[in-house]
């Protein structure tokens, strides 16, 4: 990118390092800052994708400071593995998801095949939008949820 520009060129780069899906992506804006001599970095923390309840849950769990725009929905529910199918199927939200660790995902899909299309490991969920989230916290690491 640097070699393409002229000294008088301007470049705008937008992205969300927390939604980096591949190891070769940018995981820290300091990498970009170090590559260029002068850079103005602005953080945009407004979240237009998720409900206030999901944003509050992630902020508390991951020590982040996303701002919601007031889109309200169902609350985030931490749920025990044994109650998963019964409680999840009772929820009538259109866009609902079960978020869990990689190892719990396999166990959930094997135990409750009817839920397989709703179950995602935290690392798979980035960039997706839901109205209602069920979190199976067992074996979950904050790093897996927040990065």
PDB file of C-alpha atoms in Angstrom:
ATOM      1  CA  UNK A   1       0.000   0.000   0.000  1.00  0.00           C
ATOM      2  CA  UNK A   2       2.800   2.366   0.927  1.00  0.00           C
ATOM      3  CA  UNK A   3       4.585   1.888  -2.412  1.00  0.00           C
ATOM      4  CA  UNK A   4       1.453   2.837  -4.371  1.00  0.00           C
ATOM      5  CA  UNK A   5       1.014   6.233  -2.785  1.00  0.00           C
ATOM      6  CA  UNK A   6       2.629   9.544  -3.472  1.00  0.00           C
ATOM      7  CA  UNK A   7       3.815  11.829  -0.685  1.00  0.00           C
ATOM      8  CA  UNK A   8       0.676  13.913  -1.143  1.00  0.00           C
ATOM      9  CA  UNK A   9      -1.685  10.929  -1.275  1.00  0.00           C
ATOM     10  CA  UNK A  10      -4.292  10.230   1.344  1.00  0.00           C
ATOM     11  CA  UNK A  11      -5.377   6.785   2.362  1.00  0.00           C
ATOM     12  CA  UNK A  12      -8.332   5.798   4.505  1.00  0.00           C
ATOM     13  CA  UNK A  13      -8.246   2.330   5.993  1.00  0.00           C
ATOM     14  CA  UNK A  14     -11.221   0.944   7.878  1.00  0.00           C
ATOM     15  CA  UNK A  15     -11.588  -2.321   9.724  1.00  0.00           C
ATOM     16  CA  UNK A  16     -12.285  -4.158  12.924  1.00  0.00           C
ATOM     17  CA  UNK A  17      -9.280  -6.033  14.303  1.00  0.00           C
ATOM     18  CA  UNK A  18     -11.605  -7.958  16.609  1.00  0.00           C
ATOM     19  CA  UNK A  19     -13.235  -9.570  13.591  1.00  0.00           C
ATOM     20  CA  UNK A  20     -10.011 -10.806  12.051  1.00  0.00           C
ATOM     21  CA  UNK A  21     -10.790 -14.316  10.841  1.00  0.00           C
ATOM     22  CA  UNK A  22      -7.368 -15.320   9.529  1.00  0.00           C
ATOM     23  CA  UNK A  23      -3.894 -15.360  11.031  1.00  0.00           C
ATOM     24  CA  UNK A  24      -2.548 -13.230   8.166  1.00  0.00           C
ATOM     25  CA  UNK A  25      -4.962 -10.355   8.908  1.00  0.00           C
ATOM     26  CA  UNK A  26      -4.283  -7.234  10.942  1.00  0.00           C
ATOM     27  CA  UNK A  27      -4.709  -8.054  14.626  1.00  0.00           C
ATOM     28  CA  UNK A  28      -3.446  -4.747  16.011  1.00  0.00           C
ATOM     29  CA  UNK A  29      -3.643  -1.221  14.571  1.00  0.00           C
ATOM     30  CA  UNK A  30      -0.095  -0.601  15.830  1.00  0.00           C
ATOM     31  CA  UNK A  31       1.119  -2.754  12.926  1.00  0.00           C
ATOM     32  CA  UNK A  32      -0.344  -0.192  10.533  1.00  0.00           C
ATOM     33  CA  UNK A  33       0.968   2.727  12.586  1.00  0.00           C
ATOM     34  CA  UNK A  34       4.483   1.261  12.509  1.00  0.00           C
ATOM     35  CA  UNK A  35       4.362   0.845   8.711  1.00  0.00           C
ATOM     36  CA  UNK A  36       3.648   4.516   8.041  1.00  0.00           C
ATOM     37  CA  UNK A  37       5.443   7.596   9.374  1.00  0.00           C
ATOM     38  CA  UNK A  38       2.352   9.643  10.069  1.00  0.00           C
ATOM     39  CA  UNK A  39      -1.063   8.261  10.810  1.00  0.00           C
ATOM     40  CA  UNK A  40      -4.183   9.520  12.500  1.00  0.00           C
ATOM     41  CA  UNK A  41      -5.997   6.688  14.210  1.00  0.00           C
ATOM     42  CA  UNK A  42      -9.634   7.036  15.210  1.00  0.00           C
ATOM     43  CA  UNK A  43     -11.597   4.387  17.048  1.00  0.00           C
ATOM     44  CA  UNK A  44     -15.245   3.964  16.197  1.00  0.00           C
ATOM     45  CA  UNK A  45     -16.927   2.073  19.008  1.00  0.00           C
ATOM     46  CA  UNK A  46     -20.567   2.292  17.960  1.00  0.00           C
ATOM     47  CA  UNK A  47     -22.020  -1.140  17.297  1.00  0.00           C
ATOM     48  CA  UNK A  48     -24.874  -1.124  14.785  1.00  0.00           C
ATOM     49  CA  UNK A  49     -25.115  -4.892  14.453  1.00  0.00           C
ATOM     50  CA  UNK A  50     -26.137  -6.280  17.822  1.00  0.00           C
ATOM     51  CA  UNK A  51     -28.726  -5.617  20.457  1.00  0.00           C
ATOM     52  CA  UNK A  52     -27.962  -3.555  23.553  1.00  0.00           C
ATOM     53  CA  UNK A  53     -28.165  -6.720  25.631  1.00  0.00           C
ATOM     54  CA  UNK A  54     -25.526  -8.585  23.598  1.00  0.00           C
ATOM     55  CA  UNK A  55     -23.219  -5.550  23.588  1.00  0.00           C
ATOM     56  CA  UNK A  56     -23.519  -5.144  27.373  1.00  0.00           C
ATOM     57  CA  UNK A  57     -22.741  -8.826  27.899  1.00  0.00           C
ATOM     58  CA  UNK A  58     -19.619  -8.737  25.699  1.00  0.00           C
ATOM     59  CA  UNK A  59     -18.445  -5.442  27.218  1.00  0.00           C
ATOM     60  CA  UNK A  60     -18.612  -6.924  30.727  1.00  0.00           C
ATOM     61  CA  UNK A  61     -17.047 -10.255  29.763  1.00  0.00           C
ATOM     62  CA  UNK A  62     -14.265  -8.889  27.573  1.00  0.00           C
ATOM     63  CA  UNK A  63     -13.629  -5.528  29.208  1.00  0.00           C
ATOM     64  CA  UNK A  64     -14.474  -3.655  26.002  1.00  0.00           C
ATOM     65  CA  UNK A  65     -16.292  -0.375  25.514  1.00  0.00           C
ATOM     66  CA  UNK A  66     -18.606  -0.793  22.547  1.00  0.00           C
ATOM     67  CA  UNK A  67     -21.520   1.617  22.403  1.00  0.00           C
ATOM     68  CA  UNK A  68     -24.932   0.424  21.382  1.00  0.00           C
ATOM     69  CA  UNK A  69     -27.344   2.481  19.302  1.00  0.00           C
ATOM     70  CA  UNK A  70     -30.378   1.528  21.353  1.00  0.00           C
ATOM     71  CA  UNK A  71     -31.527  -1.519  19.400  1.00  0.00           C
ATOM     72  CA  UNK A  72     -33.070  -3.620  22.120  1.00  0.00           C
ATOM     73  CA  UNK A  73     -33.832  -7.325  22.021  1.00  0.00           C
ATOM     74  CA  UNK A  74     -33.684 -10.487  24.067  1.00  0.00           C
ATOM     75  CA  UNK A  75     -31.212 -10.810  26.892  1.00  0.00           C
ATOM     76  CA  UNK A  76     -28.096 -12.969  26.701  1.00  0.00           C
ATOM     77  CA  UNK A  77     -28.677 -16.196  28.563  1.00  0.00           C
ATOM     78  CA  UNK A  78     -25.892 -18.260  30.099  1.00  0.00           C
ATOM     79  CA  UNK A  79     -27.213 -21.774  30.020  1.00  0.00           C
ATOM     80  CA  UNK A  80     -26.242 -25.167  31.392  1.00  0.00           C
ATOM     81  CA  UNK A  81     -25.513 -27.852  28.825  1.00  0.00           C
ATOM     82  CA  UNK A  82     -28.288 -30.091  30.203  1.00  0.00           C
ATOM     83  CA  UNK A  83     -30.945 -27.387  29.695  1.00  0.00           C
ATOM     84  CA  UNK A  84     -29.815 -26.327  26.259  1.00  0.00           C
ATOM     85  CA  UNK A  85     -32.296 -27.982  23.926  1.00  0.00           C
ATOM     86  CA  UNK A  86     -35.379 -27.440  26.081  1.00  0.00           C
ATOM     87  CA  UNK A  87     -34.783 -23.755  26.768  1.00  0.00           C
ATOM     88  CA  UNK A  88     -33.350 -22.872  23.361  1.00  0.00           C
ATOM     89  CA  UNK A  89     -36.258 -24.314  21.399  1.00  0.00           C
ATOM     90  CA  UNK A  90     -38.747 -22.416  23.584  1.00  0.00           C
ATOM     91  CA  UNK A  91     -37.205 -19.078  22.571  1.00  0.00           C
ATOM     92  CA  UNK A  92     -39.094 -17.621  19.601  1.00  0.00           C
ATOM     93  CA  UNK A  93     -36.548 -15.050  18.376  1.00  0.00           C
ATOM     94  CA  UNK A  94     -35.979 -15.213  14.608  1.00  0.00           C
ATOM     95  CA  UNK A  95     -32.195 -14.802  14.748  1.00  0.00           C
ATOM     96  CA  UNK A  96     -30.898 -16.845  17.653  1.00  0.00           C
ATOM     97  CA  UNK A  97     -27.585 -18.540  18.281  1.00  0.00           C
ATOM     98  CA  UNK A  98     -25.764 -20.779  20.736  1.00  0.00           C
ATOM     99  CA  UNK A  99     -22.193 -19.589  21.342  1.00  0.00           C
ATOM    100  CA  UNK A 100     -19.712 -21.963  22.960  1.00  0.00           C
ATOM    101  CA  UNK A 101     -16.120 -23.161  22.932  1.00  0.00           C
ATOM    102  CA  UNK A 102     -14.749 -25.312  20.096  1.00  0.00           C
ATOM    103  CA  UNK A 103     -14.858 -28.463  22.232  1.00  0.00           C
ATOM    104  CA  UNK A 104     -18.363 -27.739  23.530  1.00  0.00           C
ATOM    105  CA  UNK A 105     -19.622 -27.213  19.980  1.00  0.00           C
ATOM    106  CA  UNK A 106     -18.783 -30.772  19.012  1.00  0.00           C
ATOM    107  CA  UNK A 107     -20.431 -32.127  22.160  1.00  0.00           C
ATOM    108  CA  UNK A 108     -23.587 -30.066  21.621  1.00  0.00           C
ATOM    109  CA  UNK A 109     -23.955 -31.085  17.980  1.00  0.00           C
ATOM    110  CA  UNK A 110     -23.424 -34.760  18.872  1.00  0.00           C
ATOM    111  CA  UNK A 111     -25.907 -34.620  21.770  1.00  0.00           C
ATOM    112  CA  UNK A 112     -28.514 -32.348  20.163  1.00  0.00           C
ATOM    113  CA  UNK A 113     -28.370 -32.787  16.356  1.00  0.00           C
ATOM    114  CA  UNK A 114     -31.506 -30.640  15.919  1.00  0.00           C
ATOM    115  CA  UNK A 115     -29.536 -27.636  17.194  1.00  0.00           C
ATOM    116  CA  UNK A 116     -26.536 -28.020  14.848  1.00  0.00           C
ATOM    117  CA  UNK A 117     -27.489 -25.097  12.569  1.00  0.00           C
ATOM    118  CA  UNK A 118     -27.602 -22.753  15.588  1.00  0.00           C
ATOM    119  CA  UNK A 119     -24.318 -23.701  17.294  1.00  0.00           C
ATOM    120  CA  UNK A 120     -21.125 -21.712  16.709  1.00  0.00           C
ATOM    121  CA  UNK A 121     -17.802 -21.588  18.469  1.00  0.00           C
ATOM    122  CA  UNK A 122     -16.950 -18.051  19.571  1.00  0.00           C
ATOM    123  CA  UNK A 123     -14.202 -17.894  16.939  1.00  0.00           C
ATOM    124  CA  UNK A 124     -16.751 -18.599  14.166  1.00  0.00           C
ATOM    125  CA  UNK A 125     -19.328 -15.980  15.141  1.00  0.00           C
ATOM    126  CA  UNK A 126     -17.452 -12.814  14.193  1.00  0.00           C
ATOM    127  CA  UNK A 127     -19.393 -10.471  11.950  1.00  0.00           C
ATOM    128  CA  UNK A 128     -22.680 -12.292  12.349  1.00  0.00           C
ATOM    129  CA  UNK A 129     -25.837 -10.701  13.729  1.00  0.00           C
ATOM    130  CA  UNK A 130     -28.351 -12.133  16.195  1.00  0.00           C
ATOM    131  CA  UNK A 131     -31.268 -10.945  18.286  1.00  0.00           C
ATOM    132  CA  UNK A 132     -30.850 -13.565  20.987  1.00  0.00           C
ATOM    133  CA  UNK A 133     -27.670 -15.310  22.119  1.00  0.00           C
ATOM    134  CA  UNK A 134     -27.357 -18.326  24.387  1.00  0.00           C
ATOM    135  CA  UNK A 135     -23.874 -18.782  25.818  1.00  0.00           C
ATOM    136  CA  UNK A 136     -22.603 -22.149  27.008  1.00  0.00           C
ATOM    137  CA  UNK A 137     -19.833 -20.816  29.209  1.00  0.00           C
ATOM    138  CA  UNK A 138     -18.255 -24.206  30.046  1.00  0.00           C
ATOM    139  CA  UNK A 139     -14.677 -24.438  28.729  1.00  0.00           C
ATOM    140  CA  UNK A 140     -14.985 -20.932  27.288  1.00  0.00           C
ATOM    141  CA  UNK A 141     -11.938 -18.703  27.458  1.00  0.00           C
ATOM    142  CA  UNK A 142     -12.396 -14.922  27.355  1.00  0.00           C
ATOM    143  CA  UNK A 143      -9.677 -14.742  24.672  1.00  0.00           C
ATOM    144  CA  UNK A 144     -11.761 -16.972  22.398  1.00  0.00           C
ATOM    145  CA  UNK A 145     -14.808 -14.767  22.816  1.00  0.00           C
ATOM    146  CA  UNK A 146     -13.178 -11.368  22.654  1.00  0.00           C
ATOM    147  CA  UNK A 147     -10.598 -11.703  19.909  1.00  0.00           C
TER     148      UNK A 147
END
